[in-house]
């Protein structure tokens, strides 16, 4: 026989179950509210941090970074914020992330005061340490303390320095063509850095205004106000870094062998005008310019004055050697430094009675070349100039 339905007894059971569920929900909700509003998790004020914009990057034809700007960060921590029982673990873990000496870190944090552990961090390391700070906090590395009646807790203090730094990763490569960036004036004053200033220069400074969490990081939620920074534009040169490096090595060797003041070379596509290499034996590191290197900041290949005649001499000789009308060791009369050609008197800075063709090029003899060039008719000379891409 089915059990008899008892409304009063069943209603009491249902009410009891509902009461337990309701009380449990209230307890849970109270706990969540306490966590969300606890002074241990947020500072109750907004903080504005500026995000300085960066200058554009200069790349080589093959994608290598020749000059770039970046922010540097500072790492600090207060020893009293770290649980004394976890000092050694803190030092060992931070040493893994930063390559710092764990013993030195331990010595610093035992001072129980704010200490700066690093001043030259890049942005990638700063982001890694922010993540580490949050992880350490979840593992109980940081302890709270009371300030102005409120209990707060801080972790690693990662601060962006106001300065913007310009770096040439390959030191002297392609100098003085890349040029020098004046950090004080915030603009390029020589070379590509100066020529393309309007393209490379940094734009609008960005900012973030938001609350901070327990370990000092900004809380980037819907209440945060952000203005994005505007960085400068990047440029890509037609110069190939590997070819440039090889040419510079050759110039360094010949400067030493010939005991020259400077040796320069330019490799250009005569059809398009693209420069594949522009090198000088007189280079400098733009981050550390010595007083005796100031003259090296000028790009000799395009900023020095050259006599067109001296530039053409090797091409005349190469054409005649190709046609086998002369030999490298053939002799040409030097007229002891003075030679009359029509109404003009041609002179040499190195007067000699005779020159070999090789010596004529080496000493850039005007007299020897004037005589050799007369072997070329105007038509052949024009044809030669076209072949070399001058016409």
Coordinates of C-alpha atoms in Angstrom, one line a residue:
X1 CA 0.0 0.0 0.0
X2 CA 1.4 3.4 -1.0
X3 CA 2.7 5.7 1.8
X4 CA 0.3 8.4 2.8
X5 CA 1.2 11.9 1.7
X6 CA 1.9 14.2 4.6
X7 CA 2.1 17.9 3.4
X8 CA 3.2 19.4 6.7
X9 CA 6.2 17.0 7.2
X10 CA 7.4 17.2 3.6
X11 CA 7.2 21.0 3.6
X12 CA 9.4 21.1 6.7
X13 CA 12.0 19.0 5.0
X14 CA 12.0 21.2 1.8
X15 CA 12.3 24.3 3.9
X16 CA 15.2 23.0 5.8
X17 CA 17.1 22.0 2.6
X18 CA 16.3 25.4 1.0
X19 CA 17.6 27.2 4.2
X20 CA 20.9 25.3 4.1
X21 CA 21.4 26.1 0.4
X22 CA 20.5 29.8 1.0
X23 CA 22.9 30.1 4.0
X24 CA 25.7 28.4 2.0
X25 CA 25.2 30.8 -0.9
X26 CA 25.3 33.8 1.5
X27 CA 28.5 32.6 3.0
X28 CA 30.0 32.1 -0.4
X29 CA 28.9 35.5 -1.7
X30 CA 30.3 37.2 1.4
X31 CA 33.6 35.5 0.9
X32 CA 33.8 36.7 -2.8
X33 CA 32.8 40.2 -1.8
X34 CA 35.5 40.3 0.9
X35 CA 38.2 39.1 -1.5
X36 CA 37.1 41.6 -4.2
X37 CA 37.0 44.5 -1.8
X38 CA 40.0 43.6 0.4
X39 CA 42.7 46.2 0.7
X40 CA 45.1 43.3 0.2
X41 CA 44.2 43.2 -3.5
X42 CA 44.0 46.7 -4.8
X43 CA 45.0 50.2 -4.0
X44 CA 41.9 52.4 -4.0
X45 CA 43.2 55.1 -6.3
X46 CA 44.0 55.7 -10.0
X47 CA 47.6 55.9 -11.2
X48 CA 48.7 57.4 -14.6
X49 CA 51.7 56.0 -16.3
X50 CA 53.0 57.5 -19.5
X51 CA 54.2 55.3 -22.4
X52 CA 56.9 57.2 -24.3
X53 CA 56.8 56.6 -28.0
X54 CA 59.8 55.2 -29.9
X55 CA 61.8 56.2 -32.9
X56 CA 61.5 54.0 -36.0
X57 CA 63.9 51.2 -36.7
X58 CA 66.4 51.1 -39.6
X59 CA 66.7 47.8 -41.4
X60 CA 69.2 46.5 -43.9
X61 CA 68.0 44.9 -47.2
X62 CA 68.3 41.4 -45.7
X63 CA 66.3 42.3 -42.6
X64 CA 69.0 43.0 -40.0
X65 CA 68.3 45.7 -37.5
X66 CA 70.9 48.4 -38.0
X67 CA 69.5 51.0 -35.5
X68 CA 66.6 50.8 -33.1
X69 CA 65.1 52.5 -30.1
X70 CA 63.8 50.9 -26.9
X71 CA 62.8 51.5 -23.4
X72 CA 64.9 50.4 -20.4
X73 CA 63.4 49.3 -17.1
X74 CA 64.5 49.3 -13.5
X75 CA 63.9 46.5 -11.0
X76 CA 63.5 47.2 -7.3
X77 CA 62.1 45.4 -4.3
X78 CA 61.6 46.1 -0.6
X79 CA 63.1 43.4 1.6
X80 CA 60.3 43.8 4.3
X81 CA 57.7 42.8 1.7
X82 CA 59.2 39.3 1.4
X83 CA 58.4 36.5 3.7
X84 CA 61.7 35.9 5.7
X85 CA 61.2 32.1 5.4
X86 CA 61.4 32.4 1.7
X87 CA 64.3 34.7 1.2
X88 CA 66.6 32.0 -0.2
X89 CA 64.0 30.7 -2.6
X90 CA 63.2 34.2 -3.7
X91 CA 66.9 34.9 -4.5
X92 CA 67.4 31.6 -6.3
X93 CA 64.3 32.1 -8.5
X94 CA 65.0 35.7 -9.3
X95 CA 68.6 34.7 -10.3
X96 CA 67.3 32.2 -12.8
X97 CA 65.2 35.0 -14.5
X98 CA 67.9 37.7 -14.5
X99 CA 71.3 35.9 -14.4
X100 CA 72.1 37.9 -11.3
X101 CA 74.1 36.3 -8.5
X102 CA 71.7 34.7 -6.0
X103 CA 74.0 35.5 -3.0
X104 CA 74.0 39.2 -4.0
X105 CA 70.2 39.3 -4.2
X106 CA 70.0 37.6 -0.8
X107 CA 72.3 40.2 0.7
X108 CA 70.2 43.1 -0.7
X109 CA 66.8 41.9 0.4
X110 CA 68.0 41.2 3.9
X111 CA 68.5 45.0 4.3
X112 CA 64.7 45.2 4.9
X113 CA 64.5 48.4 2.7
X114 CA 63.8 49.3 -0.9
X115 CA 66.8 48.3 -3.1
X116 CA 67.4 48.6 -6.8
X117 CA 68.5 45.3 -8.2
X118 CA 68.8 46.1 -11.9
X119 CA 68.8 49.3 -14.0
X120 CA 69.3 48.1 -17.6
X121 CA 66.4 45.7 -18.3
X122 CA 64.7 45.6 -21.7
X123 CA 61.0 45.3 -22.3
X124 CA 60.9 41.5 -22.7
X125 CA 62.6 40.9 -19.4
X126 CA 60.3 43.5 -17.7
X127 CA 57.3 41.5 -18.9
X128 CA 58.8 38.2 -17.7
X129 CA 59.4 39.7 -14.3
X130 CA 55.9 41.0 -14.0
X131 CA 54.6 37.5 -14.6
X132 CA 57.1 36.2 -12.1
X133 CA 55.9 38.7 -9.5
X134 CA 52.3 37.5 -9.9
X135 CA 53.4 33.9 -9.6
X136 CA 55.5 34.6 -6.5
X137 CA 52.5 36.4 -4.9
X138 CA 50.3 33.4 -5.5
X139 CA 52.9 31.2 -3.8
X140 CA 53.0 33.4 -0.7
X141 CA 56.4 35.0 -1.2
X142 CA 55.1 38.5 -0.3
X143 CA 53.7 39.4 3.0
X144 CA 51.3 42.2 3.8
X145 CA 51.8 45.1 6.2
X146 CA 49.7 47.9 7.6
X147 CA 50.1 51.5 6.3
X148 CA 47.7 54.3 7.3
X149 CA 45.3 51.8 8.7
X150 CA 45.2 49.7 5.6
X151 CA 46.9 46.3 4.9
X152 CA 48.8 46.2 1.6
X153 CA 51.2 43.9 -0.1
X154 CA 53.8 44.7 -2.7
X155 CA 55.9 42.5 -5.0
X156 CA 58.6 43.3 -7.6
X157 CA 58.7 47.0 -8.5
X158 CA 59.3 47.3 -12.3
X159 CA 59.7 50.9 -13.4
X160 CA 60.0 52.2 -16.9
X161 CA 62.8 54.8 -17.1
X162 CA 61.9 58.0 -18.9
X163 CA 64.9 58.0 -21.3
X164 CA 64.6 56.5 -24.7
X165 CA 67.7 54.7 -25.9
X166 CA 69.1 54.2 -29.4
X167 CA 71.1 51.2 -30.2
X168 CA 73.3 50.0 -33.1
X169 CA 73.5 46.2 -32.6
X170 CA 76.5 45.9 -34.9
X171 CA 78.5 48.7 -33.5
X172 CA 80.5 50.3 -36.4
X173 CA 78.8 48.5 -39.3
X174 CA 77.6 50.9 -42.0
X175 CA 78.9 54.0 -40.2
X176 CA 79.0 56.8 -40.9
X177 CA 76.1 56.1 -43.4
X178 CA 73.6 55.3 -40.6
X179 CA 74.7 58.4 -38.7
X180 CA 74.4 59.6 -35.2
X181 CA 71.2 60.1 -33.1
X182 CA 71.4 62.9 -30.5
X183 CA 69.5 61.7 -27.5
X184 CA 69.5 65.1 -25.8
X185 CA 67.9 66.8 -28.8
X186 CA 65.9 63.7 -29.7
X187 CA 66.8 63.8 -33.4
X188 CA 69.3 62.5 -35.9
X189 CA 72.1 64.9 -36.7
X190 CA 74.1 63.0 -39.4
X191 CA 73.6 60.3 -42.0
X192 CA 70.4 58.4 -42.6
X193 CA 69.2 59.3 -39.0
X194 CA 69.2 62.9 -40.1
X195 CA 68.1 62.6 -43.7
X196 CA 65.0 60.6 -42.8
X197 CA 64.2 62.4 -39.5
X198 CA 60.6 63.2 -40.6
X199 CA 59.9 59.4 -41.1
X200 CA 61.8 58.0 -38.1
X201 CA 60.9 60.5 -35.4
X202 CA 58.7 59.3 -32.6
X203 CA 55.1 60.5 -32.4
X204 CA 52.5 61.0 -29.7
X205 CA 53.2 59.8 -26.1
X206 CA 50.7 57.2 -24.8
X207 CA 49.4 56.8 -21.3
X208 CA 47.5 54.3 -19.1
X209 CA 45.3 55.4 -16.1
X210 CA 44.1 52.6 -13.9
X211 CA 44.1 51.0 -10.4
X212 CA 47.0 48.9 -9.2
X213 CA 46.8 45.4 -8.0
X214 CA 48.4 43.9 -4.9
X215 CA 51.9 43.7 -6.4
X216 CA 51.9 47.1 -8.0
X217 CA 50.7 46.2 -11.6
X218 CA 48.1 48.2 -13.3
X219 CA 44.6 46.5 -13.5
X220 CA 43.7 46.8 -17.2
X221 CA 40.0 46.2 -16.9
X222 CA 37.1 48.1 -18.4
X223 CA 37.7 51.0 -16.0
X224 CA 41.2 51.6 -17.3
X225 CA 41.8 54.5 -19.6
X226 CA 44.4 54.0 -22.3
X227 CA 45.8 56.2 -25.0
X228 CA 48.1 54.3 -27.4
X229 CA 51.5 55.8 -28.3
X230 CA 52.5 56.5 -31.9
X231 CA 55.9 55.2 -32.8
X232 CA 58.1 56.5 -35.7
X233 CA 58.0 54.6 -39.0
X234 CA 60.6 52.0 -39.9
X235 CA 62.8 52.3 -43.1
X236 CA 64.5 49.6 -45.1
X237 CA 67.8 50.4 -46.8
X238 CA 68.9 48.9 -50.1
X239 CA 72.3 48.0 -48.5
X240 CA 72.9 44.3 -47.8
X241 CA 74.6 43.8 -44.4
X242 CA 76.7 40.8 -45.4
X243 CA 78.1 42.5 -48.5
X244 CA 78.6 45.7 -46.5
X245 CA 80.6 43.8 -43.8
X246 CA 82.8 42.1 -46.4
X247 CA 83.6 45.4 -48.2
X248 CA 84.5 47.1 -44.9
X249 CA 86.9 44.2 -44.1
X250 CA 88.6 44.7 -47.4
X251 CA 88.9 48.5 -46.8
X252 CA 90.4 47.9 -43.4
X253 CA 93.0 45.7 -44.8
X254 CA 94.0 48.0 -47.6
X255 CA 94.1 51.1 -45.3
X256 CA 96.7 49.3 -43.3
X257 CA 98.6 48.0 -46.3
X258 CA 98.6 51.3 -48.1
X259 CA 99.0 53.4 -45.0
X260 CA 96.1 55.6 -46.2
X261 CA 94.2 58.2 -44.3
X262 CA 90.9 56.7 -45.5
X263 CA 89.7 54.1 -48.1
X264 CA 86.1 54.3 -49.4
X265 CA 84.0 52.1 -51.7
X266 CA 80.5 52.2 -53.1
X267 CA 78.7 49.4 -54.9
X268 CA 75.7 50.6 -57.0
X269 CA 73.3 49.2 -59.5
X270 CA 73.9 51.6 -62.4
X271 CA 70.5 50.7 -63.9
X272 CA 68.3 51.4 -60.8
X273 CA 70.7 53.6 -58.7
X274 CA 70.3 51.3 -55.7
X275 CA 73.2 51.3 -53.4
X276 CA 74.3 47.8 -52.3
X277 CA 77.2 48.9 -50.1
X278 CA 78.7 52.2 -49.1
X279 CA 81.8 51.7 -46.9
X280 CA 84.6 53.6 -45.3
X281 CA 87.7 52.5 -43.4
X282 CA 87.0 55.4 -41.0
X283 CA 84.1 54.2 -38.9
X284 CA 82.9 54.8 -35.4
X285 CA 80.5 53.5 -32.8
X286 CA 77.7 56.1 -32.6
X287 CA 77.1 55.3 -28.9
X288 CA 80.7 56.1 -28.0
X289 CA 82.3 58.7 -30.3
X290 CA 85.9 59.6 -29.4
X291 CA 87.1 63.2 -30.0
X292 CA 89.5 62.0 -32.8
X293 CA 86.5 60.3 -34.5
X294 CA 84.4 63.4 -35.0
X295 CA 85.8 63.9 -38.6
X296 CA 84.7 60.3 -39.3
X297 CA 81.0 61.3 -39.0
X298 CA 81.0 62.7 -42.5
X299 CA 80.2 60.3 -45.3
X300 CA 83.3 60.7 -47.4
X301 CA 82.0 58.9 -50.5
X302 CA 79.2 61.5 -51.0
X303 CA 80.3 64.5 -48.9
X304 CA 83.9 64.9 -50.0
X305 CA 84.7 66.8 -53.2
X306 CA 86.3 64.8 -55.9
X307 CA 87.8 65.8 -59.3
X308 CA 85.8 64.1 -62.0
X309 CA 89.0 63.5 -63.9
X310 CA 90.5 61.4 -61.1
X311 CA 87.3 59.3 -60.9
X312 CA 87.3 58.5 -64.6
X313 CA 91.0 57.6 -64.8
X314 CA 90.6 53.9 -63.7
X315 CA 87.8 53.4 -66.2
X316 CA 89.9 54.7 -69.1
X317 CA 92.7 52.3 -68.2
X318 CA 90.4 49.4 -67.7
X319 CA 88.9 49.9 -71.1
X320 CA 92.3 50.1 -72.7
X321 CA 93.5 47.0 -70.9
X322 CA 90.3 45.1 -72.0
X323 CA 91.1 46.1 -75.6
X324 CA 94.7 45.1 -75.1
X325 CA 95.9 48.5 -76.4
X326 CA 98.1 48.9 -73.3
X327 CA 99.7 46.7 -70.7
X328 CA 100.0 47.2 -66.9
X329 CA 103.7 47.7 -67.1
X330 CA 103.9 49.8 -70.3
X331 CA 105.8 53.1 -69.8
X332 CA 104.3 56.5 -70.2
X333 CA 106.4 59.7 -70.3
X334 CA 105.9 61.9 -67.2
X335 CA 107.6 65.1 -68.6
X336 CA 108.9 65.7 -65.0
X337 CA 105.6 67.1 -63.9
X338 CA 104.8 69.6 -66.7
X339 CA 103.1 68.7 -70.0
X340 CA 101.7 71.1 -72.6
X341 CA 98.6 70.0 -74.4
X342 CA 97.4 72.6 -76.9
X343 CA 97.0 75.8 -74.9
X344 CA 96.9 74.1 -71.5
X345 CA 99.7 73.1 -69.2
X346 CA 99.0 69.9 -67.3
X347 CA 100.9 69.3 -64.0
X348 CA 101.4 66.5 -61.6
X349 CA 101.7 66.6 -57.8
X350 CA 104.2 63.7 -58.1
X351 CA 106.6 64.7 -60.9
X352 CA 108.4 61.9 -62.6
X353 CA 110.2 61.3 -65.9
X354 CA 108.4 58.1 -66.6
X355 CA 105.4 56.2 -65.2
X356 CA 104.2 52.6 -65.7
X357 CA 100.5 52.3 -66.3
X358 CA 100.2 50.9 -62.8
X359 CA 102.1 53.8 -61.3
X360 CA 100.0 56.3 -63.3
X361 CA 96.9 55.0 -61.5
X362 CA 98.5 54.7 -58.1
X363 CA 99.8 58.3 -58.3
X364 CA 96.7 59.6 -60.2
X365 CA 99.0 61.1 -62.8
X366 CA 97.2 63.8 -64.8
X367 CA 100.0 63.8 -67.5
X368 CA 100.2 60.1 -68.0
X369 CA 96.4 59.8 -68.2
X370 CA 96.1 62.7 -70.6
X371 CA 98.4 61.0 -73.0
X372 CA 96.7 57.6 -72.6
X373 CA 93.2 59.0 -73.1
X374 CA 94.2 60.4 -76.4
X375 CA 94.3 56.9 -77.7
X376 CA 90.5 56.8 -77.3
X377 CA 88.4 58.5 -80.0
X378 CA 85.4 60.6 -78.8
X379 CA 83.1 57.9 -80.0
X380 CA 84.9 55.1 -78.1
X381 CA 85.2 57.3 -75.0
X382 CA 81.4 57.9 -75.1
X383 CA 80.8 54.1 -75.6
X384 CA 83.0 53.4 -72.6
X385 CA 81.1 55.8 -70.4
X386 CA 77.8 54.2 -71.4
X387 CA 79.1 50.7 -70.7
X388 CA 80.0 51.7 -67.2
X389 CA 76.6 53.3 -66.6
X390 CA 77.7 57.0 -66.5
X391 CA 75.9 58.3 -69.5

